[in-house]
Coordinates of N, CA and C in Angstrom, one line a residue:
M1 N 37.2 -8.0 -37.1 CA 36.7 -7.0 -38.0 C 35.2 -6.8 -37.6
G2 N 34.8 -5.6 -37.8 CA 33.3 -5.4 -37.5 C 32.4 -5.7 -38.6
A3 N 31.2 -5.4 -38.4 CA 30.2 -5.6 -39.5 C 30.4 -4.7 -40.7
P4 N 29.9 -5.0 -41.8 CA 30.1 -4.1 -43.0 C 29.4 -2.8 -42.7
I5 N 30.0 -1.8 -43.3 CA 29.4 -0.5 -43.1 C 28.4 -0.1 -44.2
P6 N 27.2 0.2 -43.9 CA 26.3 0.5 -45.0 C 26.7 1.8 -45.8
T7 N 26.8 1.7 -47.0 CA 27.2 2.9 -47.8 C 26.2 3.4 -48.7
T8 N 25.2 2.7 -49.0 CA 24.1 3.1 -50.0 C 22.8 2.5 -49.5
G9 N 21.8 3.4 -49.5 CA 20.5 2.9 -49.4 C 19.6 3.3 -50.5
R10 N 18.8 2.3 -51.0 CA 17.9 2.6 -52.1 C 16.5 2.3 -51.8
I11 N 15.7 3.2 -52.2 CA 14.2 3.1 -52.0 C 13.6 3.1 -53.4
A12 N 12.8 2.0 -53.7 CA 12.1 1.9 -54.9 C 10.6 1.8 -54.6
G13 N 9.8 2.6 -55.2 CA 8.3 2.6 -55.0 C 7.6 1.8 -56.1
N14 N 6.6 1.2 -55.7 CA 5.8 0.5 -56.8 C 4.5 1.2 -57.1
G15 N 4.3 2.4 -56.6 CA 3.2 3.3 -57.0 C 2.0 2.9 -56.1
A16 N 2.0 2.0 -55.2 CA 0.8 1.7 -54.5 C 1.1 2.0 -53.0
G17 N 1.9 2.8 -52.6 CA 2.1 3.2 -51.3 C 3.1 2.3 -50.6
K18 N 3.7 1.3 -51.3 CA 4.7 0.5 -50.7 C 6.0 0.8 -51.3
Y19 N 7.0 0.8 -50.4 CA 8.4 1.0 -50.9 C 9.3 -0.1 -50.4
T20 N 10.2 -0.5 -51.3 CA 11.3 -1.5 -50.9 C 12.5 -0.8 -50.6
F21 N 13.1 -1.1 -49.4 CA 14.4 -0.5 -49.1 C 15.4 -1.7 -48.8
Y22 N 16.7 -1.5 -49.3 CA 17.7 -2.4 -48.9 C 18.9 -1.6 -49.0
V23 N 19.9 -2.2 -48.2 CA 21.2 -1.5 -48.0 C 22.2 -2.3 -48.7
I24 N 23.1 -1.6 -49.4 CA 24.3 -2.2 -50.1 C 25.5 -1.8 -49.2
A25 N 26.2 -2.8 -48.7 CA 27.3 -2.6 -47.8 C 28.6 -3.1 -48.4
V26 N 29.7 -2.4 -48.1 CA 31.0 -2.9 -48.6 C 31.9 -3.0 -47.4
D27 N 32.6 -4.2 -47.4 CA 33.5 -4.4 -46.3 C 34.8 -3.9 -46.5
A28 N 35.7 -4.1 -45.6 CA 37.0 -3.6 -45.7 C 37.8 -4.1 -46.9
A29 N 37.4 -5.3 -47.3 CA 38.1 -5.9 -48.5 C 37.4 -5.5 -49.8
G30 N 36.5 -4.7 -49.7 CA 35.8 -4.2 -51.0 C 34.8 -5.0 -51.5
N31 N 34.4 -6.1 -50.7 CA 33.3 -6.9 -51.2 C 31.9 -6.3 -50.8
S32 N 31.0 -6.3 -51.7 CA 29.7 -5.6 -51.5 C 28.7 -6.7 -51.2
T33 N 27.8 -6.4 -50.3 CA 26.6 -7.3 -50.1 C 25.4 -6.5 -50.0
T34 N 24.3 -7.0 -50.4 CA 23.0 -6.4 -50.4 C 22.2 -7.1 -49.3
S35 N 21.6 -6.3 -48.5 CA 20.7 -6.8 -47.4 C 19.4 -7.4 -48.0
D36 N 18.7 -8.2 -47.2 CA 17.4 -8.6 -47.7 C 16.5 -7.4 -47.9
P37 N 15.7 -7.4 -48.9 CA 14.7 -6.2 -49.0 C 13.8 -6.1 -47.9
V38 N 13.5 -4.9 -47.5 CA 12.5 -4.7 -46.5 C 11.4 -3.8 -47.1
T39 N 10.1 -4.2 -47.0 CA 9.0 -3.6 -47.6 C 8.4 -2.6 -46.5
I40 N 8.3 -1.4 -46.9 CA 7.7 -0.4 -46.0 C 6.4 0.1 -46.7
R41 N 5.3 0.1 -45.9 CA 4.1 0.6 -46.4 C 3.8 1.9 -45.8
L42 N 3.5 2.9 -46.7 CA 3.2 4.2 -46.2 C 1.7 4.4 -46.0
V43 N 1.2 4.8 -44.9 CA -0.1 5.0 -44.6 C -0.4 6.5 -44.5
P44 N -1.4 7.0 -45.2 CA -1.8 8.4 -45.1 C -2.0 8.8 -43.6
H45 N -1.5 9.9 -43.3 CA -1.6 10.4 -41.9 C -2.3 11.7 -41.9
E46 N -3.3 11.8 -40.9 CA -4.1 13.1 -40.8 C -3.3 14.0 -39.9
R47 N -3.1 15.2 -40.4 CA -2.4 16.2 -39.7 C -3.2 16.7 -38.5
E48 N -2.6 17.0 -37.4 CA -3.3 17.4 -36.2 C -3.3 18.9 -36.1
G49 N -4.4 19.5 -35.8 CA -4.6 21.0 -35.6 C -4.4 21.7 -36.9
G50 N -4.4 23.0 -36.8 CA -4.1 23.9 -38.0 C -5.3 23.8 -39.0
E51 N -5.1 24.5 -40.0 CA -6.1 24.5 -41.1 C -5.5 24.0 -42.4

């Protein structure tokens, strides 16, 4: 059997530019597992060119 197939992704923000992302996967037998949370920090990006 292969690895569980990710079926749902959730992103939750804490209001400080950081977001936690984790994947809920369900295997062929219907057992769900949740991945370890991954924290993503968003950094403001300056747009190039234009006005």
